[in-house]
mmCIF file of C-alpha atoms in Angstrom:
data_model
loop_
_atom_site.group_PDB
_atom_site.id
_atom_site.type_symbol
_atom_site.label_atom_id
_atom_site.label_comp_id
_atom_site.label_asym_id
_atom_site.label_seq_id
_atom_site.Cartn_x
_atom_site.Cartn_y
_atom_site.Cartn_z
ATOM 1 C CA UNK I 765 23.804 9.545 1.371
ATOM 2 C CA UNK I 766 25.935 11.310 -1.208
ATOM 3 C CA UNK I 767 26.896 9.384 -4.333
ATOM 4 C CA UNK I 768 30.222 10.133 -6.034
ATOM 5 C CA UNK I 769 30.019 11.880 -9.406
ATOM 6 C CA UNK I 770 32.058 10.327 -12.227
ATOM 7 C CA UNK I 771 33.069 11.864 -15.546
ATOM 8 C CA UNK I 772 32.589 10.185 -18.942
ATOM 9 C CA UNK I 773 36.315 9.353 -19.048
ATOM 10 C CA UNK I 774 36.043 7.683 -15.602
ATOM 11 C CA UNK I 775 33.328 5.387 -16.969
ATOM 12 C CA UNK I 776 35.317 4.768 -20.176
ATOM 13 C CA UNK I 777 38.407 3.799 -18.152
ATOM 14 C CA UNK I 778 36.319 1.476 -15.948
ATOM 15 C CA UNK I 779 34.871 -0.238 -19.017
ATOM 16 C CA UNK I 780 38.346 -0.549 -20.525
ATOM 17 C CA UNK I 781 39.558 -2.245 -17.325
ATOM 18 C CA UNK I 782 36.775 -4.833 -17.692
ATOM 19 C CA UNK I 783 38.018 -5.932 -21.133
ATOM 20 C CA UNK I 784 40.293 -8.969 -21.307
ATOM 21 C CA UNK I 785 44.035 -8.332 -21.667
ATOM 22 C CA UNK I 786 45.573 -8.482 -25.099
ATOM 23 C CA UNK I 787 46.618 -6.478 -28.138
ATOM 24 C CA UNK I 788 43.092 -6.614 -29.579
ATOM 25 C CA UNK I 789 41.925 -4.142 -26.941
ATOM 26 C CA UNK I 790 44.937 -1.812 -26.871
ATOM 27 C CA UNK I 791 43.194 1.090 -28.564
ATOM 28 C CA UNK I 792 44.925 4.381 -29.255
ATOM 29 C CA UNK I 793 43.392 7.685 -28.116
ATOM 30 C CA UNK I 794 40.979 8.892 -30.807
ATOM 31 C CA UNK I 795 40.621 5.379 -32.303
ATOM 32 C CA UNK I 796 37.300 3.642 -32.905
ATOM 33 C CA UNK I 797 37.356 1.496 -29.731
ATOM 34 C CA UNK I 798 38.274 4.396 -27.475
ATOM 35 C CA UNK I 799 35.579 6.589 -29.098
ATOM 36 C CA UNK I 800 33.027 3.836 -28.517
ATOM 37 C CA UNK I 801 33.986 3.561 -24.827
ATOM 38 C CA UNK I 802 33.864 7.375 -24.440
ATOM 39 C CA UNK I 803 30.374 7.428 -26.001
ATOM 40 C CA UNK I 804 29.111 4.774 -23.609
ATOM 41 C CA UNK I 805 30.849 6.583 -20.728
ATOM 42 C CA UNK I 806 29.009 9.811 -21.636
ATOM 43 C CA UNK I 807 25.673 8.018 -21.425
ATOM 44 C CA UNK I 808 26.561 6.441 -18.074
ATOM 45 C CA UNK I 809 27.671 9.835 -16.730
ATOM 46 C CA UNK I 810 24.377 11.376 -17.861
ATOM 47 C CA UNK I 811 22.419 8.672 -16.009
ATOM 48 C CA UNK I 812 24.728 8.952 -12.997
ATOM 49 C CA UNK I 813 23.750 12.594 -12.514
ATOM 50 C CA UNK I 814 20.100 11.542 -12.048
ATOM 51 C CA UNK I 815 21.001 8.661 -9.712
ATOM 52 C CA UNK I 816 21.366 11.031 -6.747
ATOM 53 C CA UNK I 817 17.875 12.435 -7.338
ATOM 54 C CA UNK I 818 16.392 8.933 -7.595
ATOM 55 C CA UNK I 819 18.164 7.799 -4.420
ATOM 56 C CA UNK I 820 17.059 10.876 -2.470
ATOM 57 C CA UNK I 821 13.470 10.382 -3.635
ATOM 58 C CA UNK I 822 13.524 6.681 -2.685
ATOM 59 C CA UNK I 823 14.859 7.443 0.787
ATOM 60 C CA UNK I 824 12.221 10.129 1.333
ATOM 61 C CA UNK I 825 9.406 7.932 0.028
ATOM 62 C CA UNK I 826 10.300 4.931 2.156
ATOM 63 C CA UNK I 827 11.267 6.806 5.318
ATOM 64 C CA UNK I 828 9.053 5.708 8.214
ATOM 65 C CA UNK I 829 6.559 8.441 9.014
ATOM 66 C CA UNK I 830 5.474 6.887 12.272
ATOM 67 C CA UNK I 831 7.238 4.934 14.970
ATOM 68 C CA UNK I 832 4.591 2.250 15.360
ATOM 69 C CA UNK I 833 2.404 0.360 12.912
ATOM 70 C CA UNK I 834 0.769 -1.891 15.465
ATOM 71 C CA UNK I 835 -2.789 -2.948 14.665
ATOM 72 C CA UNK I 836 -4.008 -0.688 17.491
ATOM 73 C CA UNK I 837 -2.567 2.284 15.603
ATOM 74 C CA UNK I 838 -4.342 1.307 12.369
ATOM 75 C CA UNK I 839 -7.602 0.998 14.297
ATOM 76 C CA UNK I 840 -6.991 4.370 15.964
ATOM 77 C CA UNK I 841 -6.384 6.038 12.581
ATOM 78 C CA UNK I 842 -9.574 4.488 11.178
ATOM 79 C CA UNK I 843 -11.640 5.603 14.182
ATOM 80 C CA UNK I 844 -10.220 9.130 14.012
ATOM 81 C CA UNK I 845 -11.055 9.307 10.301
ATOM 82 C CA UNK I 846 -14.746 8.728 11.012
ATOM 83 C CA UNK I 847 -14.875 10.514 14.376
ATOM 84 C CA UNK I 848 -17.669 12.869 13.284
ATOM 85 C CA UNK I 849 -19.756 10.191 11.572
ATOM 86 C CA UNK I 850 -22.891 9.076 13.392
ATOM 87 C CA UNK I 851 -25.324 6.353 12.511
ATOM 88 C CA UNK I 852 -28.665 7.572 11.230
ATOM 89 C CA UNK I 853 -31.571 6.294 13.296
ATOM 90 C CA UNK I 854 -34.201 5.055 13.130
ATOM 91 C CA UNK I 855 -33.607 2.412 10.527
ATOM 92 C CA UNK I 856 -36.298 1.749 7.951
ATOM 93 C CA UNK I 857 -38.329 -1.438 7.732
ATOM 94 C CA UNK I 858 -37.902 -3.516 4.580
ATOM 95 C CA UNK I 859 -40.653 -2.505 2.152
ATOM 96 C CA UNK I 860 -41.425 -2.094 -1.502
ATOM 97 C CA UNK I 861 -38.927 0.411 -2.871
ATOM 98 C CA UNK I 862 -36.099 -0.609 -0.528
ATOM 99 C CA UNK I 863 -32.737 -0.928 -2.230
ATOM 100 C CA UNK I 864 -29.617 -2.991 -1.680
ATOM 101 C CA UNK I 865 -27.420 -1.185 0.852
ATOM 102 C CA UNK I 866 -30.288 0.552 2.699
ATOM 103 C CA UNK I 867 -30.148 0.246 6.480
ATOM 104 C CA UNK I 868 -33.153 -1.949 7.231
ATOM 105 C CA UNK I 869 -34.854 -3.025 10.437
ATOM 106 C CA UNK I 870 -37.938 -4.868 11.503
ATOM 107 C CA UNK I 871 -41.059 -2.771 11.989
ATOM 108 C CA UNK I 872 -41.746 -4.856 15.111
ATOM 109 C CA UNK I 873 -38.807 -3.240 16.923
ATOM 110 C CA UNK I 874 -38.711 0.442 15.924
ATOM 111 C CA UNK I 875 -37.382 1.682 19.252
ATOM 112 C CA UNK I 876 -34.668 -0.913 19.734
ATOM 113 C CA UNK I 877 -31.324 0.863 19.838
ATOM 114 C CA UNK I 878 -27.845 -0.633 20.256
ATOM 115 C CA UNK I 879 -24.313 0.470 19.278
ATOM 116 C CA UNK I 880 -23.125 -0.640 15.867
ATOM 117 C CA UNK I 881 -19.446 -0.874 14.995
ATOM 118 C CA UNK I 882 -19.119 1.420 11.968
ATOM 119 C CA UNK I 883 -15.625 0.281 10.989
ATOM 120 C CA UNK I 884 -13.510 -2.745 11.841
ATOM 121 C CA UNK I 885 -9.861 -3.324 10.898
ATOM 122 C CA UNK I 886 -8.834 -6.995 10.824
ATOM 123 C CA UNK I 887 -5.311 -8.344 10.538
ATOM 124 C CA UNK I 888 -3.402 -11.617 10.704
ATOM 125 C CA UNK I 889 -4.889 -12.879 7.499
ATOM 126 C CA UNK I 890 -2.452 -15.547 6.396
ATOM 127 C CA UNK I 891 -1.858 -18.258 3.824
ATOM 128 C CA UNK I 892 -3.352 -21.689 4.200
ATOM 129 C CA UNK I 893 -0.481 -23.815 5.465
ATOM 130 C CA UNK I 894 0.344 -26.604 7.897
ATOM 131 C CA UNK I 895 -1.290 -25.761 11.204
ATOM 132 C CA UNK I 896 -4.177 -23.771 9.691
ATOM 133 C CA UNK I 897 -7.597 -24.579 11.118
ATOM 134 C CA UNK I 898 -11.115 -24.440 9.776
ATOM 135 C CA UNK I 899 -12.384 -20.913 10.309
ATOM 136 C CA UNK I 900 -8.961 -19.244 10.066
ATOM 137 C CA UNK I 901 -8.934 -16.055 8.031
ATOM 138 C CA UNK I 902 -6.857 -16.940 4.987
ATOM 139 C CA UNK I 903 -5.365 -15.063 2.061
ATOM 140 C CA UNK I 904 -2.840 -15.744 -0.671
ATOM 141 C CA UNK I 905 0.953 -15.650 -0.336
ATOM 142 C CA UNK I 906 1.277 -12.374 -2.254
ATOM 143 C CA UNK I 907 -0.941 -10.594 0.293
ATOM 144 C CA UNK I 908 0.950 -11.566 3.451
ATOM 145 C CA UNK I 909 0.570 -8.121 4.977
ATOM 146 C CA UNK I 910 -3.056 -7.283 4.438
ATOM 147 C CA UNK I 911 -5.532 -5.333 6.514
ATOM 148 C CA UNK I 912 -9.216 -5.884 5.894
ATOM 149 C CA UNK I 913 -11.189 -2.721 6.573
ATOM 150 C CA UNK I 914 -14.887 -3.467 6.962
ATOM 151 C CA UNK I 915 -17.356 -0.580 7.121
ATOM 152 C CA UNK I 916 -21.068 0.191 6.751
ATOM 153 C CA UNK I 917 -21.436 1.632 3.276
ATOM 154 C CA UNK I 918 -24.712 3.404 4.067
ATOM 155 C CA UNK I 919 -23.143 5.271 7.022
ATOM 156 C CA UNK I 920 -19.385 5.609 6.435
ATOM 157 C CA UNK I 921 -17.792 7.266 3.442
ATOM 158 C CA UNK I 922 -14.959 4.851 2.512
ATOM 159 C CA UNK I 923 -12.906 7.692 0.992
ATOM 160 C CA UNK I 924 -12.362 9.116 4.499
ATOM 161 C CA UNK I 925 -10.975 5.765 5.652
ATOM 162 C CA UNK I 926 -8.982 5.229 2.454
ATOM 163 C CA UNK I 927 -7.265 8.619 2.659
ATOM 164 C CA UNK I 928 -6.404 8.280 6.358
ATOM 165 C CA UNK I 929 -5.152 4.690 6.190
ATOM 166 C CA UNK I 930 -3.139 5.038 2.970
ATOM 167 C CA UNK I 931 -1.359 8.070 4.427
ATOM 168 C CA UNK I 932 -0.508 6.040 7.543
ATOM 169 C CA UNK I 933 0.236 2.541 6.240
ATOM 170 C CA UNK I 934 3.589 1.010 5.421
ATOM 171 C CA UNK I 935 4.419 0.414 1.770
ATOM 172 C CA UNK I 936 4.165 -3.396 2.002
ATOM 173 C CA UNK I 937 0.724 -3.382 3.631
ATOM 174 C CA UNK I 938 -2.246 -4.014 1.352
ATOM 175 C CA UNK I 939 -5.626 -2.552 2.327
ATOM 176 C CA UNK I 940 -8.771 -4.471 1.411
ATOM 177 C CA UNK I 941 -11.980 -2.475 1.866
ATOM 178 C CA UNK I 942 -15.322 -4.227 2.056
ATOM 179 C CA UNK I 943 -18.810 -3.309 3.142
ATOM 180 C CA UNK I 944 -19.806 -5.207 6.302
ATOM 181 C CA UNK I 945 -22.930 -6.453 4.560
ATOM 182 C CA UNK I 946 -20.651 -8.207 2.063
ATOM 183 C CA UNK I 947 -21.828 -6.085 -0.844
ATOM 184 C CA UNK I 948 -19.316 -4.107 -2.831
ATOM 185 C CA UNK I 949 -15.654 -4.731 -3.340
ATOM 186 C CA UNK I 950 -12.332 -3.141 -2.683
ATOM 187 C CA UNK I 951 -12.643 0.629 -2.484
ATOM 188 C CA UNK I 952 -9.030 1.345 -3.482
ATOM 189 C CA UNK I 953 -9.244 -0.610 -6.723
ATOM 190 C CA UNK I 954 -12.495 0.941 -7.926
#
């Protein structure tokens, strides 16, 4: 989209046309009033030159990069981001010296092995309103478009997920990162 370029005198004439009719505003060329309008017109013309750059940047920034932002696509992007990540087995039993965030397991079942979901992307977190039920996933009105990305901190590097999802997401979508164990907070705000 190409914006028209106006001169300082164009802006001065437009401002003059906005003044009420009457002899008080009939200013001669070179008079104080006309000089004031020309000065303001020069400033508006200077800003107008940059308006095209700002508009072009805004259009480029907010241009859709992808054709679909369905939740399946967000989940696909998250899975692709951690495609090479594998869970370290065996897990350790809880003992003296264990720390918060360590992957722990009972010593009674050292050979038990089952798949663990390393990342999960949740959506449809909404406000509490009429029709909400106990157990609904709720969030505040200012976070209407939020995706909760839950991951295992001891296995998955959240920066991989953060980089992939922020490059893919729409501008109005808010990403909330949290460790599946409930420890930690939002990765993007740390």
